[in-house]
PDB file of C-alpha atoms in Angstrom:
ATOM      1  CA  GLN A 914     104.899  88.377  84.120  1.00  0.00           C
ATOM      2  CA  VAL A 915     101.786  89.188  86.128  1.00  0.00           C
ATOM      3  CA  GLN A 916     101.093  92.839  86.814  1.00  0.00           C
ATOM      4  CA  LEU A 917      98.663  94.357  89.279  1.00  0.00           C
ATOM      5  CA  VAL A 918      98.052  98.092  89.075  1.00  0.00           C
ATOM      6  CA  GLU A 919      96.122  99.992  91.714  1.00  0.00           C
ATOM      7  CA  SER A 920      94.336 103.277  91.187  1.00  0.00           C
ATOM      8  CA  GLY A 921      91.705 105.426  92.833  1.00  0.00           C
ATOM      9  CA  GLY A 922      93.558 106.634  95.885  1.00  0.00           C
ATOM     10  CA  GLY A 923      93.612 110.220  96.996  1.00  0.00           C
ATOM     11  CA  LEU A 924      92.724 112.667  99.729  1.00  0.00           C
ATOM     12  CA  VAL A 925      89.328 112.314 101.365  1.00  0.00           C
ATOM     13  CA  GLN A 926      87.741 113.825 104.450  1.00  0.00           C
ATOM     14  CA  PRO A 927      86.752 111.660 107.401  1.00  0.00           C
ATOM     15  CA  GLY A 928      83.413 110.050 106.680  1.00  0.00           C
ATOM     16  CA  GLY A 929      83.991 110.222 102.958  1.00  0.00           C
ATOM     17  CA  SER A 930      84.291 107.439 100.421  1.00  0.00           C
ATOM     18  CA  LEU A 931      86.779 106.183  97.868  1.00  0.00           C
ATOM     19  CA  ARG A 932      86.746 103.332  95.409  1.00  0.00           C
ATOM     20  CA  LEU A 933      90.055 101.649  94.700  1.00  0.00           C
ATOM     21  CA  SER A 934      90.650  99.632  91.562  1.00  0.00           C
ATOM     22  CA  CYS A 935      93.123  96.862  90.851  1.00  0.00           C
ATOM     23  CA  ALA A 936      93.726  96.055  87.203  1.00  0.00           C
ATOM     24  CA  ALA A 937      95.291  92.661  86.586  1.00  0.00           C
ATOM     25  CA  SER A 938      97.191  91.623  83.476  1.00  0.00           C
ATOM     26  CA  ARG A 939      95.649  88.154  83.687  1.00  0.00           C
ATOM     27  CA  SER A 940      92.312  86.646  84.556  1.00  0.00           C
ATOM     28  CA  ILE A 941      91.241  87.011  88.163  1.00  0.00           C
ATOM     29  CA  PHE A 942      90.577  83.267  88.051  1.00  0.00           C
ATOM     30  CA  ASP A 943      94.350  82.724  87.834  1.00  0.00           C
ATOM     31  CA  PHE A 944      94.482  83.667  91.509  1.00  0.00           C
ATOM     32  CA  ALA A 945      93.105  81.574  94.318  1.00  0.00           C
ATOM     33  CA  ILE A 946      92.561  84.760  96.298  1.00  0.00           C
ATOM     34  CA  MET A 947      92.608  88.442  95.444  1.00  0.00           C
ATOM     35  CA  ALA A 948      93.068  90.761  98.372  1.00  0.00           C
ATOM     36  CA  TRP A 949      93.693  94.289  99.509  1.00  0.00           C
ATOM     37  CA  TYR A 950      96.354  95.169 102.055  1.00  0.00           C
ATOM     38  CA  ARG A 951      97.388  98.496 103.506  1.00  0.00           C
ATOM     39  CA  GLN A 952     100.550  99.825 105.065  1.00  0.00           C
ATOM     40  CA  ALA A 953     101.016 103.017 107.021  1.00  0.00           C
ATOM     41  CA  PRO A 954     104.499 104.524 107.456  1.00  0.00           C
ATOM     42  CA  GLY A 955     106.546 102.525 109.954  1.00  0.00           C
ATOM     43  CA  LYS A 956     103.848  99.863 110.220  1.00  0.00           C
ATOM     44  CA  GLN A 957     103.429  96.335 108.952  1.00  0.00           C
ATOM     45  CA  ARG A 958     101.413  95.620 105.867  1.00  0.00           C
ATOM     46  CA  ASP A 959      97.990  94.531 107.108  1.00  0.00           C
ATOM     47  CA  TRP A 960      95.331  92.528 105.354  1.00  0.00           C
ATOM     48  CA  VAL A 961      92.119  94.440 104.703  1.00  0.00           C
ATOM     49  CA  ALA A 962      89.812  92.340 102.541  1.00  0.00           C
ATOM     50  CA  SER A 963      89.870  89.355 100.221  1.00  0.00           C
ATOM     51  CA  ILE A 964      87.798  87.572  97.634  1.00  0.00           C
ATOM     52  CA  THR A 965      88.324  83.984  96.518  1.00  0.00           C
ATOM     53  CA  SER A 966      88.122  82.668  92.988  1.00  0.00           C
ATOM     54  CA  GLY A 967      84.706  81.342  93.978  1.00  0.00           C
ATOM     55  CA  GLY A 968      83.538  84.791  95.025  1.00  0.00           C
ATOM     56  CA  ALA A 969      83.622  84.405  98.800  1.00  0.00           C
ATOM     57  CA  THR A 970      84.611  87.596 100.608  1.00  0.00           C
ATOM     58  CA  ASP A 971      86.134  88.333 103.974  1.00  0.00           C
ATOM     59  CA  TYR A 972      87.174  91.471 105.817  1.00  0.00           C
ATOM     60  CA  ALA A 973      89.380  92.620 108.610  1.00  0.00           C
ATOM     61  CA  ASP A 974      87.381  93.487 111.702  1.00  0.00           C
ATOM     62  CA  SER A 975      88.507  97.091 111.443  1.00  0.00           C
ATOM     63  CA  VAL A 976      86.765  97.602 108.096  1.00  0.00           C
ATOM     64  CA  ARG A 977      83.894  95.129 108.114  1.00  0.00           C
ATOM     65  CA  GLY A 978      80.612  96.838 107.377  1.00  0.00           C
ATOM     66  CA  ARG A 979      82.279  99.858 105.786  1.00  0.00           C
ATOM     67  CA  PHE A 980      84.467  98.360 103.030  1.00  0.00           C
ATOM     68  CA  THR A 981      83.304  96.127 100.206  1.00  0.00           C
ATOM     69  CA  ILE A 982      85.539  94.079  97.927  1.00  0.00           C
ATOM     70  CA  SER A 983      84.196  93.112  94.530  1.00  0.00           C
ATOM     71  CA  ARG A 984      85.398  91.958  91.145  1.00  0.00           C
ATOM     72  CA  ASP A 985      84.773  92.271  87.436  1.00  0.00           C
ATOM     73  CA  ILE A 986      85.893  89.032  85.841  1.00  0.00           C
ATOM     74  CA  ASP A 987      85.476  90.234  82.248  1.00  0.00           C
ATOM     75  CA  ASN A 988      87.738  93.221  82.887  1.00  0.00           C
ATOM     76  CA  ASN A 989      90.288  91.458  85.119  1.00  0.00           C
ATOM     77  CA  ALA A 990      89.629  93.913  87.910  1.00  0.00           C
ATOM     78  CA  VAL A 991      89.132  93.909  91.658  1.00  0.00           C
ATOM     79  CA  TYR A 992      87.693  96.830  93.572  1.00  0.00           C
ATOM     80  CA  LEU A 993      87.577  98.075  97.122  1.00  0.00           C
ATOM     81  CA  GLN A 994      84.718 100.396  97.969  1.00  0.00           C
ATOM     82  CA  MET A 995      85.606 102.272 101.138  1.00  0.00           C
ATOM     83  CA  ASN A 996      82.843 104.121 102.959  1.00  0.00           C
ATOM     84  CA  ASN A 997      82.816 106.129 106.170  1.00  0.00           C
ATOM     85  CA  LEU A 998      86.566 106.490 106.042  1.00  0.00           C
ATOM     86  CA  LYS A 999      88.458 107.181 109.237  1.00  0.00           C
ATOM     87  CA  PRO A1000      91.855 108.875 109.652  1.00  0.00           C
ATOM     88  CA  GLU A1001      93.392 105.563 110.708  1.00  0.00           C
ATOM     89  CA  ALA A1002      92.647 104.268 107.218  1.00  0.00           C
ATOM     90  CA  THR A1003      95.437 106.504 105.907  1.00  0.00           C
ATOM     91  CA  ALA A1004      97.931 104.187 104.235  1.00  0.00           C
ATOM     92  CA  VAL A1005      99.238 102.903 100.959  1.00  0.00           C
ATOM     93  CA  TYR A1006      96.787 100.309  99.700  1.00  0.00           C
ATOM     94  CA  TYR A1007      98.136  97.323  97.799  1.00  0.00           C
ATOM     95  CA  CYS A1008      96.430  94.821  95.565  1.00  0.00           C
ATOM     96  CA  ASN A1009      97.520  91.232  96.110  1.00  0.00           C
ATOM     97  CA  GLY A1010      96.961  88.112  94.055  1.00  0.00           C
ATOM     98  CA  LYS A1011      97.729  84.718  95.569  1.00  0.00           C
ATOM     99  CA  THR A1012      98.619  81.661  93.523  1.00  0.00           C
ATOM    100  CA  ILE A1013     100.002  78.318  94.627  1.00  0.00           C
ATOM    101  CA  ASN A1014     103.498  79.366  93.560  1.00  0.00           C
ATOM    102  CA  ARG A1015     103.686  82.926  94.850  1.00  0.00           C
ATOM    103  CA  ASP A1016     101.986  86.187  95.690  1.00  0.00           C
ATOM    104  CA  TYR A1017     101.841  89.114  93.308  1.00  0.00           C
ATOM    105  CA  TRP A1018     101.710  92.729  94.434  1.00  0.00           C
ATOM    106  CA  GLY A1019     100.869  96.032  92.880  1.00  0.00           C
ATOM    107  CA  GLN A1020     102.861  99.188  93.552  1.00  0.00           C
ATOM    108  CA  GLY A1021     100.188 100.658  95.777  1.00  0.00           C
ATOM    109  CA  THR A1022      97.951 103.695  95.810  1.00  0.00           C
ATOM    110  CA  GLN A1023      97.977 106.307  98.556  1.00  0.00           C
ATOM    111  CA  VAL A1024      94.840 106.941 100.575  1.00  0.00           C
ATOM    112  CA  THR A1025      94.868 109.902 102.928  1.00  0.00           C
ATOM    113  CA  VAL A1026      91.922 110.547 105.232  1.00  0.00           C
ATOM    114  CA  SER A1027      92.217 114.018 106.695  1.00  0.00           C
ATOM    115  CA  SER A1028      90.324 117.240 107.223  1.00  0.00           C
TER     116      SER A1028
END
């Protein structure tokens, strides 16, 4: 069974930075796409950023230029560097791995941007 475990969330002031980590129990290459999503209370789970098995990245317009997704193949890890955080970024952030058969999800890590 594939497991994805997020870490690195916490409380940060507006304008601050956090780096989220996603540790996978299998090679990142097992997934066509690794991605980060976020979900605020009462809201839908929204896509934030993704990276393909070939290393191509993409970002939601709301975070482009401030967030960076990256990976460490040897350590089966995906990261999300979040800079210049805004209060609207407050949400539970989820790691997602997409295969042909199904999507895998972590349990999420809470990010709170507040003064």
